[in-house]
Coordinates of C-alpha atoms in Angstrom, one line a residue:
M12 CA -18.9 18.1 3.8
G13 CA -21.2 21.6 3.3
N14 CA -23.1 22.2 0.4
T15 CA -20.2 24.6 -1.1
S16 CA -18.2 21.4 -1.1
K17 CA -21.1 19.2 -2.5
K18 CA -21.5 21.8 -5.2
L19 CA -17.8 21.8 -6.4
A20 CA -17.6 17.9 -6.2
A21 CA -20.6 17.7 -8.4
K22 CA -18.7 19.4 -11.2
C23 CA -16.2 16.3 -11.8
T24 CA -17.8 12.9 -12.2
L25 CA -14.3 11.6 -12.5
L26 CA -14.1 11.3 -8.8
T27 CA -15.0 8.7 -6.4
K28 CA -17.6 9.5 -3.6
D29 CA -14.9 9.3 -1.2
E30 CA -12.4 11.2 -3.4
Q31 CA -14.7 14.4 -3.9
K32 CA -14.9 15.7 -0.4
Y33 CA -11.1 15.7 -0.5
V34 CA -10.6 17.3 -3.9
A35 CA -13.2 19.6 -3.0
A36 CA -11.7 20.7 0.2
T37 CA -8.1 21.0 -1.4
F38 CA -9.4 23.1 -4.1
R39 CA -11.3 25.5 -1.6
A40 CA -8.0 25.6 0.5
G41 CA -6.0 26.3 -2.3
S42 CA -8.3 29.2 -3.7
K43 CA -8.4 31.4 -0.5
N44 CA -6.8 34.7 -0.9
S45 CA -7.4 35.6 2.4
E46 CA -9.2 34.5 5.5
R47 CA -11.9 37.0 4.6
I48 CA -13.1 35.6 1.0
R49 CA -16.7 33.8 1.3
E50 CA -17.2 30.7 0.1
D51 CA -20.0 32.1 -2.2
D52 CA -17.3 34.2 -3.9
L53 CA -15.3 30.7 -4.7
I54 CA -18.3 29.3 -6.1
V55 CA -19.1 32.2 -8.3
S56 CA -15.8 32.2 -9.8
G57 CA -15.1 28.3 -9.1
K58 CA -11.4 29.3 -9.8
V59 CA -7.9 29.0 -7.9
D60 CA -5.1 31.1 -9.0
A61 CA -1.4 30.1 -9.5
V62 CA -0.1 32.4 -6.9
S63 CA -2.2 30.9 -3.9
L64 CA -1.9 27.3 -5.4
E65 CA 1.9 27.5 -5.0
K66 CA 1.8 28.9 -1.5
F67 CA -0.9 26.0 -0.7
W68 CA 1.6 23.4 -2.1
G69 CA 5.0 25.0 -1.3
P70 CA 6.4 23.1 1.6
Q71 CA 5.9 19.3 0.0
I72 CA 6.7 20.2 -3.6
D73 CA 10.0 20.1 -5.7
P74 CA 9.5 23.7 -7.4
R75 CA 10.2 22.2 -10.8
L76 CA 7.0 20.0 -10.2
A77 CA 5.1 23.1 -9.3
Q78 CA 6.1 24.6 -12.5
Y79 CA 5.2 21.7 -14.8
L80 CA 1.9 21.5 -12.9
S81 CA 1.3 25.2 -13.4
N82 CA 1.8 24.3 -17.2
F83 CA -1.0 21.9 -16.9
L84 CA -3.4 23.7 -15.2
F85 CA -3.2 27.2 -16.6
G86 CA -1.2 26.3 -19.7
S87 CA 2.1 28.4 -20.7
G88 CA 3.2 30.8 -22.9
H89 CA 0.9 33.4 -24.6
Q90 CA -2.1 31.0 -23.9
K91 CA -1.5 31.1 -20.1
S92 CA -4.4 31.6 -18.0
P93 CA -4.7 33.3 -14.4
S94 CA -7.0 31.1 -13.0
V95 CA -8.1 27.1 -13.5
D96 CA -11.9 25.7 -12.8
F97 CA -12.2 22.7 -10.7
N98 CA -12.9 20.1 -13.5
R99 CA -9.3 20.7 -14.6
F100 CA -8.0 20.9 -11.0
A101 CA -9.6 17.5 -10.6
E102 CA -8.4 16.3 -13.7
L103 CA -4.6 16.5 -12.6
Y104 CA -5.6 14.3 -9.6
V105 CA -7.5 11.5 -11.7
Y106 CA -5.4 11.4 -14.6
N107 CA -2.2 11.1 -12.4
V108 CA -3.6 8.3 -9.8
R109 CA -5.7 6.4 -12.0
G110 CA -5.6 7.7 -15.5
T111 CA -5.3 5.9 -19.0
V112 CA -1.7 5.6 -20.8
D113 CA -3.3 8.0 -23.1
E114 CA -4.8 10.5 -20.0
R115 CA -1.2 10.2 -18.4
M116 CA 0.6 11.1 -21.8
M117 CA -1.6 14.3 -22.4
V118 CA -0.4 15.3 -18.5
T119 CA 3.1 14.6 -19.4
Y120 CA 2.9 16.8 -22.6
N121 CA 1.0 19.6 -21.0
S122 CA 3.3 19.3 -18.0
L123 CA 6.2 19.5 -20.0
G124 CA 4.7 22.8 -22.2
K125 CA 4.0 21.0 -25.1
D126 CA 0.5 20.1 -26.8
Y127 CA -0.3 16.2 -27.2
N128 CA 0.6 15.2 -30.5
E129 CA 1.8 12.0 -32.0
T130 CA 4.3 13.7 -34.1
V131 CA 6.0 15.7 -31.3
E132 CA 8.9 14.6 -29.7
L133 CA 9.8 15.2 -26.1
P134 CA 13.7 15.8 -25.4
Y135 CA 15.0 13.3 -23.1
Q136 CA 16.5 15.9 -20.7
L137 CA 13.2 17.4 -20.1
L138 CA 11.6 14.1 -19.5
K139 CA 14.6 13.2 -17.3
E140 CA 14.1 16.6 -14.9
Y141 CA 10.3 16.0 -14.8
C142 CA 11.1 12.4 -13.6
E143 CA 13.6 14.0 -10.9
S144 CA 10.7 16.4 -9.8
I145 CA 8.3 13.5 -8.8
A146 CA 10.8 11.5 -7.1
S147 CA 12.0 14.9 -5.0
T148 CA 8.6 15.5 -4.2
Y149 CA 8.0 12.0 -3.2
I150 CA 11.1 11.9 -1.0
K151 CA 9.8 15.5 0.3
I152 CA 6.8 13.9 1.4
V153 CA 8.0 11.0 2.7
K154 CA 10.5 12.9 5.2
A155 CA 7.8 14.7 6.3
S156 CA 5.9 11.8 7.5
Q157 CA 5.6 10.8 11.3
S158 CA 4.9 7.2 10.6
R159 CA 6.8 5.1 12.4
R160 CA 8.2 3.1 9.4
V161 CA 9.6 6.3 7.7
R162 CA 11.0 7.6 10.9
T163 CA 12.9 4.5 11.5
W164 CA 14.4 4.7 8.2
I165 CA 15.4 8.4 8.6
D166 CA 16.6 7.9 12.4
K167 CA 19.0 5.3 11.2
G168 CA 20.7 7.3 9.0
F169 CA 18.8 7.2 5.4
R170 CA 18.7 10.7 4.6
G171 CA 17.2 11.1 0.7
R172 CA 20.1 12.9 -0.3
A173 CA 19.8 15.2 -3.4
S174 CA 22.3 13.4 -5.4
H175 CA 20.8 10.2 -4.8
V176 CA 17.1 11.6 -5.5
Q177 CA 18.4 12.8 -8.8
A178 CA 19.8 9.4 -9.6
L179 CA 16.5 7.7 -9.0
G180 CA 14.7 10.3 -11.2
E181 CA 17.4 9.8 -13.7
A182 CA 17.2 5.9 -13.2
V183 CA 13.3 6.0 -13.9
A184 CA 13.8 8.1 -17.1
A185 CA 16.5 6.1 -18.4
T186 CA 14.1 3.3 -19.4
V187 CA 12.2 5.3 -22.0
G188 CA 14.0 3.6 -24.9
G189 CA 17.3 2.9 -26.2
D190 CA 20.7 2.2 -24.1
L191 CA 20.2 2.6 -20.7
D192 CA 23.4 4.7 -20.3
S193 CA 23.2 6.3 -23.9
P194 CA 19.6 7.0 -24.3
H195 CA 18.2 9.2 -27.4
H196 CA 17.8 12.8 -27.3
H197 CA 14.5 13.0 -28.1
C198 CA 11.6 10.3 -27.5
S199 CA 8.9 9.9 -29.6
A200 CA 5.1 9.4 -28.7
E201 CA 5.1 5.7 -29.4
Q202 CA 8.2 5.4 -27.1
L203 CA 6.7 7.2 -24.3
S204 CA 3.6 5.4 -24.4
K205 CA 5.2 1.9 -24.1
W206 CA 6.9 3.6 -21.2
L207 CA 4.1 5.1 -19.2
E208 CA 2.6 1.8 -20.0
T209 CA 5.4 -0.6 -18.2
N210 CA 7.2 1.8 -15.8
S211 CA 5.2 0.5 -12.4
L212 CA 7.8 2.8 -10.4
L213 CA 6.9 6.0 -12.2
K214 CA 3.0 5.4 -11.9
Q215 CA 3.4 4.5 -8.0
L216 CA 5.5 7.5 -7.1
A217 CA 2.9 9.7 -9.3
E218 CA 0.1 8.4 -7.6
L219 CA 1.3 8.8 -4.1
V220 CA 2.6 12.5 -5.0
F221 CA -0.9 13.6 -6.2
I222 CA -2.8 11.7 -3.0
N223 CA -0.8 13.5 -0.9
L224 CA -0.7 16.7 -2.5
Y225 CA -4.7 16.3 -2.9
G226 CA -5.0 15.2 0.7
I227 CA -6.4 11.9 -0.1
N228 CA -6.8 9.9 3.1
K229 CA -4.6 12.5 4.9
K230 CA -5.1 11.3 8.8
G231 CA -2.7 11.5 11.6
S232 CA -2.6 7.5 12.3
D233 CA -2.0 6.6 9.1
E234 CA 1.1 4.8 7.9
S235 CA 1.2 8.1 5.4
P236 CA 2.2 8.3 2.6
T237 CA -0.2 6.0 1.9
P238 CA -1.2 4.7 -1.7
L239 CA -4.7 4.0 -3.0
P240 CA -6.2 1.0 -3.2
P241 CA -4.8 -0.1 0.0
S242 CA -3.6 -3.4 -1.3
M243 CA -1.0 -1.7 -3.4
P244 CA 2.6 -2.2 -1.8
S245 CA 4.5 0.1 -0.2
L246 CA 7.6 1.7 -1.7
L247 CA 9.5 2.0 1.5
P248 CA 9.0 -1.5 3.2
L249 CA 8.5 -1.9 6.9
P250 CA 12.4 -2.4 8.3
E251 CA 12.5 -5.0 10.8
G252 CA 15.5 -5.3 13.4
L253 CA 16.8 -2.0 12.9
D254 CA 15.5 -0.7 16.3
A255 CA 17.8 -2.6 18.4
M256 CA 21.1 -1.3 16.3
P257 CA 21.9 2.0 18.4
D258 CA 25.1 2.6 16.0
Y259 CA 23.8 1.4 12.7
P260 CA 26.1 2.8 9.7
A261 CA 23.8 3.5 7.0
F262 CA 25.8 3.6 3.8
T263 CA 22.7 3.6 1.0
D264 CA 19.9 6.3 1.2
L265 CA 16.0 6.4 1.0
S266 CA 16.1 6.9 -2.7
H267 CA 18.4 3.6 -3.1
I268 CA 15.6 1.8 -0.9
V269 CA 12.5 2.9 -2.9
W270 CA 14.2 1.8 -6.2
L271 CA 15.5 -1.1 -5.2
N272 CA 12.2 -2.4 -3.3
S273 CA 10.2 -1.6 -6.4
H274 CA 12.4 -4.0 -8.4
L275 CA 11.6 -6.8 -5.9
P276 CA 8.5 -9.3 -6.4
Q277 CA 5.5 -8.2 -4.7
Q278 CA 5.2 -10.8 -2.2
H279 CA 8.7 -9.5 -0.8
Q280 CA 8.0 -5.8 -1.0
H281 CA 6.4 -4.8 2.4
K282 CA 9.1 -5.8 4.9
W283 CA 13.0 -5.9 4.8
R284 CA 14.5 -8.3 7.6
F285 CA 17.8 -6.8 8.6
L286 CA 20.2 -9.9 8.9
F287 CA 24.1 -8.9 8.9
S288 CA 26.5 -6.0 8.5
S289 CA 30.2 -6.1 8.3
H290 CA 30.6 -2.9 10.8
I291 CA 28.3 -4.4 13.6
H292 CA 28.8 -8.3 13.2
G293 CA 32.4 -8.0 12.3
E294 CA 34.2 -8.9 9.2
S295 CA 33.7 -12.8 9.4
F296 CA 32.4 -14.8 6.2
S297 CA 31.4 -17.8 8.8
T298 CA 29.6 -15.2 10.9
M299 CA 28.0 -13.7 7.8
A300 CA 27.1 -17.2 6.2
G301 CA 25.7 -18.5 9.7
R302 CA 23.4 -15.3 10.0
I303 CA 21.9 -15.4 6.3
Q304 CA 21.5 -19.0 5.7
D305 CA 17.7 -20.6 6.0
Q306 CA 16.5 -16.9 6.0
G307 CA 14.7 -16.8 2.4
A308 CA 14.9 -14.6 0.0
S309 CA 17.6 -11.8 0.4
I310 CA 19.5 -8.8 -0.7
L311 CA 23.1 -8.5 -0.6
I312 CA 24.2 -4.9 -0.7
I313 CA 28.1 -3.8 -1.1
E314 CA 29.9 -0.9 -1.0
D315 CA 33.6 -0.9 -2.5
S316 CA 36.3 1.4 -1.6
S317 CA 36.0 3.7 -4.2
G318 CA 32.2 4.4 -3.0
H319 CA 30.4 2.1 -6.0
I320 CA 27.2 0.5 -4.3
F321 CA 26.1 -2.5 -5.8
G322 CA 24.4 -6.1 -4.9
G323 CA 22.0 -8.9 -6.0
Y324 CA 18.8 -10.1 -5.2
A325 CA 19.0 -14.3 -3.9
P326 CA 15.1 -15.3 -4.7
C327 CA 16.4 -18.7 -2.6
P328 CA 17.7 -19.2 0.8
W329 CA 21.2 -19.1 1.0
S330 CA 22.7 -22.9 2.0
I331 CA 26.4 -23.9 2.1
G332 CA 27.1 -26.2 -0.8
P333 CA 28.8 -27.2 -3.9
N334 CA 26.1 -26.0 -6.5
F335 CA 24.9 -23.1 -7.8
V336 CA 21.1 -22.5 -6.3
G337 CA 18.3 -20.0 -7.3
T338 CA 15.8 -19.1 -10.0
D339 CA 15.6 -16.7 -12.8
D340 CA 13.7 -14.0 -10.6
S341 CA 17.3 -13.3 -9.4
F342 CA 19.1 -9.9 -10.5
L343 CA 22.2 -8.0 -9.9
F344 CA 21.6 -4.3 -9.5
A345 CA 23.9 -1.1 -9.0
L346 CA 23.0 1.7 -6.7
A347 CA 25.8 4.3 -7.1
P348 CA 26.5 6.0 -8.8
K349 CA 23.7 5.2 -11.1
M350 CA 20.9 2.9 -10.4
R351 CA 20.9 0.1 -12.3
A352 CA 19.0 -3.5 -12.6
Y353 CA 20.1 -6.5 -14.5
P354 CA 17.6 -9.2 -15.0
A355 CA 18.4 -13.0 -15.8
T356 CA 18.8 -14.0 -19.2
G357 CA 17.9 -17.6 -18.6
Y358 CA 21.4 -18.6 -20.6
N359 CA 22.4 -20.5 -17.3
D360 CA 21.0 -20.9 -13.9
H361 CA 24.3 -19.6 -11.7
F362 CA 22.2 -17.3 -9.8
Q363 CA 23.9 -17.8 -6.1
Y364 CA 26.4 -19.8 -4.6
I365 CA 27.9 -20.0 -0.9
N366 CA 30.7 -22.2 0.3
H367 CA 33.3 -22.6 2.7
H368 CA 35.9 -24.8 4.2
T369 CA 36.4 -26.7 1.3
K370 CA 39.4 -27.8 -0.5
T371 CA 38.6 -28.5 -4.1
L372 CA 35.7 -25.6 -4.7
P373 CA 35.9 -22.0 -4.2
N374 CA 35.3 -20.6 -0.8
G375 CA 33.1 -17.5 -0.9
L376 CA 30.0 -16.2 -2.3
I377 CA 29.4 -15.9 -5.9
M378 CA 26.3 -14.4 -7.8
G379 CA 26.1 -14.9 -11.5
G380 CA 28.8 -15.9 -14.1
Q381 CA 31.4 -18.8 -13.5
F382 CA 33.8 -19.7 -10.9
E383 CA 36.6 -17.1 -10.7
F384 CA 34.6 -14.7 -12.9
G385 CA 31.4 -14.2 -10.7
G386 CA 29.2 -11.0 -11.4
I387 CA 29.9 -10.6 -7.7
W388 CA 32.5 -12.6 -5.9
V389 CA 33.0 -12.4 -2.3
N390 CA 35.9 -14.0 -0.7
A391 CA 35.7 -16.2 2.4
D392 CA 39.6 -15.8 3.4
P393 CA 40.3 -12.9 3.7
F394 CA 37.1 -11.8 4.2
G395 CA 37.1 -8.2 2.8
E396 CA 38.3 -8.7 -1.0
G397 CA 36.0 -9.3 -3.8
S398 CA 35.5 -8.9 -8.1
S399 CA 33.4 -8.2 -10.3
A400 CA 34.0 -9.5 -13.9
E401 CA 33.8 -7.5 -17.2
S402 CA 31.1 -9.5 -18.6
C403 CA 28.3 -11.8 -16.9
S404 CA 26.1 -14.2 -19.3
T405 CA 23.8 -15.0 -16.3
Y406 CA 22.4 -11.3 -16.6
R407 CA 21.0 -9.4 -19.3
G408 CA 22.5 -5.9 -19.9
Y409 CA 25.2 -6.5 -17.1
K410 CA 28.0 -4.0 -16.6
R411 CA 30.7 -4.4 -14.3
L412 CA 29.3 -3.3 -10.8
S413 CA 32.7 -2.2 -8.9
K414 CA 34.8 0.7 -10.0
D415 CA 37.2 -1.8 -10.5
P416 CA 37.6 -5.6 -11.3
T417 CA 38.6 -6.3 -8.1
F418 CA 37.8 -4.4 -4.9
H419 CA 38.0 -4.0 -1.2
I420 CA 35.0 -4.2 0.6
R421 CA 34.1 -1.4 2.6
S422 CA 30.8 -2.3 3.8
L423 CA 28.5 -5.2 3.6
E424 CA 24.9 -6.0 4.9
V425 CA 22.4 -8.6 3.8
W426 CA 18.9 -8.0 4.4
G427 CA 15.9 -11.2 4.2
V428 CA 12.9 -9.5 2.1
G429 CA 9.2 -10.3 3.0
D430 CA 8.2 -12.7 5.9
K431 CA 10.8 -15.0 7.3
P432 CA 9.9 -18.4 5.9
E433 CA 8.7 -21.1 8.3
I434 CA 11.5 -24.1 8.9
I435 CA 9.7 -27.7 8.7
K436 CA 11.6 -30.2 10.1
D437 CA 12.4 -33.3 7.8
E438 CA 10.4 -36.4 9.2
D439 CA 13.6 -38.1 10.8
E440 CA 14.6 -34.7 12.4
R441 CA 11.0 -35.1 14.4
D442 CA 11.6 -38.5 15.5
V443 CA 15.1 -37.9 17.4
S444 CA 14.9 -38.7 21.1
V445 CA 16.6 -36.5 23.5
L446 CA 19.1 -39.5 24.4
D447 CA 20.2 -39.4 20.8
T448 CA 21.4 -36.0 21.0
N449 CA 23.1 -36.4 24.3
P450 CA 25.2 -39.3 24.3
E451 CA 26.7 -39.0 27.8
A452 CA 22.8 -39.5 29.3
K453 CA 22.5 -42.6 27.2
A454 CA 25.9 -44.0 28.5
I455 CA 24.5 -43.4 32.1
L456 CA 21.4 -44.9 31.4
E457 CA 23.1 -48.1 30.1
L458 CA 25.7 -48.3 33.3
A459 CA 22.5 -48.2 35.4
G460 CA 21.0 -51.2 33.4
R461 CA 18.2 -49.6 32.1
T462 CA 17.4 -50.2 28.4
R463 CA 15.8 -48.0 25.9
H464 CA 12.4 -49.4 25.0
S465 CA 11.9 -47.6 21.8
D466 CA 15.3 -48.8 20.2
G467 CA 13.6 -51.6 18.5
I468 CA 10.3 -50.4 18.1
R469 CA 11.6 -47.1 16.0
E470 CA 11.7 -47.5 12.2
P471 CA 15.3 -47.5 10.9
P472 CA 16.4 -44.3 9.1
P473 CA 16.0 -44.1 5.3
L474 CA 19.2 -45.3 3.5

């Protein structure tokens, strides 16, 4: 690593041994005013100025976040310093990646130009812009990545558009307290502390942003951005099945995938399996039902003719039948114009229902609510029509998902999430002869005077 970097790293005991060389190297790179400055000069001053830092991070950082980090590193107003020492530079990384709630509180306050004080309230608008800047920087880093996982999403039309990135930041900030759609004008230190403790998506976004800004684990062969520790779930799942779709019609965005994936159970966050698209497989309820049955947990995503995008997470396999199934892991969500999630209330278990070709029961797909009044209702015949009820007791905080109570489906797709479950055949299915499934072969055998020796040996099927 070199004697210079060792001296720099020794100044910050907060860093792990593996992190020291990366943070020290990033500090040295950011503090070079020109190629002619000697490393010894950097050690004497131990400083990095704001101008060189902005140039160093410029390509991969939202300009607003650059200003917020400058506030933390150099101060603001009349207390602004022209340079920062290594310890402060390392603290910014450590506090954001694995800091305590109090340390992250201090970073948030200082970044927004405030002194951390329990009596000081933060303007909600300022906090929202802070979240937007983190989300924007993350998407910038993702779009610059050369990993196969990321390139597959982007090549298939998932762009990371500015309006959706802004909606992602707003969705993260909206959980700070009060009504999701009517937040307080200011948030107290107590609200901020609880928010930082419970908002896992914000923490993951910040970790990934600073791991990349500080060059941690930056290797060409990595599935980058790579969080630490490696076991942390990826914010972008591996898309399985998209490569075979040359004309895949994406109607969602990278920001939608990141936000929605963060709400799934952890065991389902690593992979999405493409199952059905109304554009690719046709507007057929029978085709959709056939492709999504017995595929494990899944997510349904709908775009209505007004541009609203919404759907639901089905934790249990879809199966044609007369009853509701599912567990309280189920939730409904909106992706556009806002990103919102509506978890189960526990009031009833009307999570998922699908049926077809019946005379006495509804033919279609329902998530939440009652027959004829579902949180999501997709009609089987004619396919393409649906509705979203004004209220739904199955999901907490629910608001109508579509623009109008009834809607026309512009796009509908279903993804399996997590690994595909292994199908274990029932005992009676395993004990089936080839002749049982081929009556013509059985008849020929009987005409020839041949008998089936196993007929009197096999146990009768259970009643």
